[in-house]
Every structure is written in C-alpha cells, then in structure tokens.
Coordinates of C-alpha atoms in Angstrom, one line a residue:
M1 CA 89.6 101.4 74.3
G2 CA 93.1 102.4 73.3
K3 CA 96.4 100.9 74.6
E4 CA 96.6 100.9 78.4
I5 CA 100.2 99.8 78.9
I6 CA 101.2 98.4 82.3
K7 CA 104.8 98.3 83.2
Y8 CA 106.4 97.0 86.4
H9 CA 109.6 95.6 87.8
N10 CA 110.1 91.9 87.2
D11 CA 110.1 91.3 91.0
M12 CA 106.3 91.5 90.9
N13 CA 106.3 88.3 88.8
K14 CA 107.8 86.4 91.8
V15 CA 104.6 87.1 93.8
S16 CA 102.0 84.3 93.8
F17 CA 98.5 85.7 93.4
A18 CA 97.0 82.5 94.8
G19 CA 93.4 83.1 95.9
F20 CA 92.8 86.0 93.5
K21 CA 89.8 85.5 91.2
E22 CA 89.9 86.7 87.6
K23 CA 88.1 90.1 88.2
E24 CA 90.2 90.7 91.3
L25 CA 93.4 90.4 89.2
D26 CA 91.9 92.8 86.7
L27 CA 91.1 95.3 89.4
F28 CA 94.6 94.9 91.0
F29 CA 96.5 95.5 87.7
S30 CA 94.1 98.3 86.7
I31 CA 95.1 100.0 89.9
C32 CA 98.8 99.4 89.2
Q33 CA 98.4 100.8 85.7
K34 CA 96.8 104.0 87.0
M35 CA 99.5 104.4 89.7
K36 CA 102.6 104.1 87.5
D37 CA 104.8 107.2 87.4
K38 CA 102.9 108.7 90.3
G39 CA 105.5 108.1 92.9
T40 CA 104.1 107.7 96.4
N41 CA 101.6 110.4 96.0
E42 CA 98.0 109.7 97.1
I43 CA 96.0 108.9 94.0
V44 CA 92.2 109.3 93.6
F45 CA 90.3 106.9 91.3
S46 CA 86.7 107.3 90.3
F47 CA 84.7 104.1 90.3
S48 CA 83.7 104.6 86.7
D49 CA 87.3 104.9 85.6
L50 CA 88.3 101.8 87.4
R51 CA 85.3 99.8 86.2
K52 CA 86.1 100.9 82.6
L53 CA 89.8 100.1 82.8
S54 CA 89.2 96.7 84.3
Q55 CA 86.2 95.9 82.0
Y56 CA 84.1 95.3 85.2
S57 CA 80.7 94.5 83.8
N58 CA 78.6 93.5 86.9
R59 CA 76.1 96.3 87.4
S60 CA 75.6 96.0 91.2
I61 CA 77.4 98.8 93.1
E62 CA 77.3 96.7 96.3
R63 CA 79.2 93.9 94.5
F64 CA 81.8 96.4 93.3
Y65 CA 82.3 97.6 96.9
S66 CA 82.7 94.0 98.0
D67 CA 85.2 93.2 95.2
L68 CA 87.3 96.3 95.9
D69 CA 87.4 95.4 99.6
R70 CA 88.3 91.8 98.8
V71 CA 91.1 92.9 96.5
Y72 CA 92.6 95.1 99.2
K73 CA 92.4 92.3 101.8
K74 CA 94.2 90.0 99.4
M75 CA 96.8 92.6 98.6
L76 CA 97.6 92.9 102.3
E77 CA 98.4 89.1 102.2
L78 CA 100.7 89.4 99.2
N79 CA 104.3 88.5 100.1
L80 CA 106.5 91.0 98.2
K81 CA 110.2 90.5 98.9
Y82 CA 113.2 92.5 97.8
E83 CA 116.7 91.1 98.2
D84 CA 120.2 92.2 97.2
E85 CA 123.7 91.5 98.4
K86 CA 123.2 93.6 101.6
E87 CA 119.6 92.9 102.8
I88 CA 116.3 91.2 102.5
R89 CA 113.1 93.2 102.9
R90 CA 109.4 92.3 102.9
F91 CA 106.7 94.9 102.5
V92 CA 103.1 95.7 101.7
L93 CA 102.2 97.3 98.5
F94 CA 100.0 100.2 99.6
S95 CA 100.1 102.3 102.7
R96 CA 96.6 103.7 102.2
Y97 CA 93.5 102.3 100.5
I98 CA 90.1 104.0 101.2
I99 CA 86.8 103.2 99.5
K100 CA 84.5 106.2 99.7
K101 CA 81.0 104.8 98.8
D102 CA 79.2 108.1 98.9
E103 CA 81.7 109.9 96.5
Q104 CA 82.3 106.7 94.5
I105 CA 86.0 107.1 94.6
I106 CA 89.0 105.1 95.9
I107 CA 92.0 106.8 97.5
I108 CA 95.3 104.8 97.3
K109 CA 98.8 105.6 98.2
A110 CA 101.8 103.3 97.3
S111 CA 104.2 102.4 100.1
E112 CA 107.7 103.8 99.8
D113 CA 109.1 100.3 99.5
F114 CA 106.8 99.5 96.7
E115 CA 107.7 102.5 94.6
Y116 CA 110.5 100.8 92.8
I117 CA 108.1 98.2 91.4
L118 CA 105.9 100.8 89.6
N119 CA 107.9 104.0 89.3
K120 CA 111.7 103.6 89.6
L121 CA 112.1 101.0 86.9
I122 CA 115.8 100.4 86.7
G123 CA 116.9 97.2 85.0
T124 CA 114.4 94.5 84.1
F125 CA 110.7 95.0 83.8
T126 CA 107.5 93.4 82.4
K127 CA 105.3 95.4 80.0
F128 CA 102.0 94.5 78.5
D129 CA 98.6 95.9 77.3
L130 CA 96.1 95.9 80.1
V131 CA 93.3 95.4 77.6
D132 CA 94.8 92.1 76.5
F133 CA 95.2 91.0 80.1
V134 CA 91.6 91.8 81.2
S135 CA 90.2 90.1 78.1
L136 CA 91.6 86.7 79.3
K137 CA 89.0 84.5 81.1
S138 CA 91.2 82.2 83.2
V139 CA 93.1 83.3 86.3
Y140 CA 95.9 80.9 85.2
S141 CA 96.0 82.4 81.7
K142 CA 96.3 85.8 83.3
N143 CA 99.2 84.8 85.6
M144 CA 101.0 82.9 82.8
F145 CA 100.5 85.9 80.4
K146 CA 102.5 88.1 82.8
L147 CA 105.3 85.6 83.1
L148 CA 105.5 85.1 79.4
K149 CA 105.6 88.8 78.8
Q150 CA 108.6 89.0 81.1
W151 CA 110.5 86.6 78.8
E152 CA 109.0 87.7 75.5
S153 CA 112.2 89.1 74.1
K154 CA 114.2 86.0 75.1
K155 CA 111.6 83.7 73.5
N156 CA 112.5 80.9 75.8
V157 CA 112.0 80.2 79.5
K158 CA 111.9 77.0 81.6
Y159 CA 110.2 76.5 84.9
E160 CA 110.3 73.5 87.3
V161 CA 106.8 72.3 87.6
Q162 CA 106.6 72.9 91.3
V163 CA 107.9 76.5 90.9
L164 CA 105.4 77.2 88.1
R165 CA 102.5 75.8 90.2
E166 CA 103.5 78.2 93.1
I167 CA 103.8 81.2 90.8
L168 CA 100.5 80.5 89.1
G169 CA 98.7 80.0 92.4
V170 CA 97.7 76.4 91.7
P171 CA 96.1 74.7 94.8
S172 CA 98.4 72.0 96.2
K173 CA 95.6 69.5 96.1
Y174 CA 95.5 69.6 92.3
T175 CA 96.6 66.2 90.8
T176 CA 98.5 66.2 87.5
S177 CA 95.2 65.5 85.8
N178 CA 93.6 68.6 87.5
F179 CA 96.7 70.6 86.6
N180 CA 96.4 69.6 82.9
D181 CA 92.6 70.2 82.7
R182 CA 92.2 73.3 84.9
V183 CA 95.5 75.1 84.4
L184 CA 97.3 74.1 81.2
K185 CA 94.1 73.7 79.0
P186 CA 92.8 77.3 79.5
I187 CA 96.4 78.6 79.1
M188 CA 96.7 76.8 75.8
D189 CA 93.2 77.8 74.7
E190 CA 93.8 81.5 75.4
L191 CA 97.5 82.4 75.0
P192 CA 98.7 81.1 71.7
K193 CA 97.2 84.2 69.9
Y194 CA 99.6 86.4 72.0
F195 CA 102.7 84.2 71.9
N196 CA 103.9 82.3 68.8
D197 CA 105.1 78.8 69.3
L198 CA 103.8 78.5 72.8

C-alpha cells in the first residue's frame, strides 16, 4: 500500500478518544483520510475500500457492521470544541452516517462546523501516514503517535501527567503502575522507530 497521508487541524488532537478500541480508531481515521478535501459533500465509501485502508482483517461481515456502528456511536460522543476571542462552539463531526448493508457502502457527510478540521486547514495542522498509524497495536501508541506528529517539527513538547492521561484516554482508575505498564510501555515499544530520541 502506498502513502495514505492524513492531515487535520491540530484542534482534533485536543479530543480524547477514550473508549475507542484500536480498530475503531483505525476506522475513524481512515474515514477522515477519505473525507479530506471533500468539503461538506456527501461521500460514499465501499466496505472493501474502508477495510483495505484501515487494514481491517476480521473476515466476518457482521462484525464489520457492528464495528462501523460502534465507531459512529462513539463519534457522536466526541466532544469537539472550537474557541476564539469571540465565541465557544461545540459540535458533532458528521451530520449523516448511513451503513447500507445490502450495497456494502457507507454514506457520510461532514457537518459544516467540522469542515475546518479536515478541509479548511489554515494555520496549524497534524500530518502523518495512515499506514504507519494503523500498523500500531496499542490504542495508547496510536493516540500518542498523533500528538507527537503534531510537535514533530518542534522536536520538544511537555505535558502535565493529568492532561496527558486525559488526551490519551487513560481510565482514571489506572494507578501509576498501571499507567507505566499499560500505557507507557506499549508507547515505548512501538514509537521509537518513528521518533528519534523519544
């Protein structure tokens, strides 16, 4: 598979994807990659394209329906916020999301408020190869990968532990030991090949 570059406004990195599983994140960002530069037009995806892009390997079509439905349910719960000097806005990402089982297609339409995240990239944005992202095994590695890509040109970023836990979607019940074993260890196992001196 060639390069499948995903690019979005840095505001998306402020969103916690807590509760998303690894494959659900792959599907979500595969959808975002296919929607970039499409404005708020309705987009039709074939199941086969989305499965290939997200490297979805489970053969069960029923499981695929279920995963697509779960991704959308979780997308509806995402808390995306835009704030400038004049206003604060919160919005959903997509205004239409239809899974057509018989035709094996998905119909998606970005909400007008979400358009600036994928299409009107003015100022700061995050960019990475979707193939690298979907090859990561840990949900925490995937979330950290996005954050580090945002700061890649600066080569240095600091986060308060509590802020990082929230952004990475770490359960509040995780002790420091859980955090080290279940969050930091997979990150340090998977990401150094993408980021020098991590």
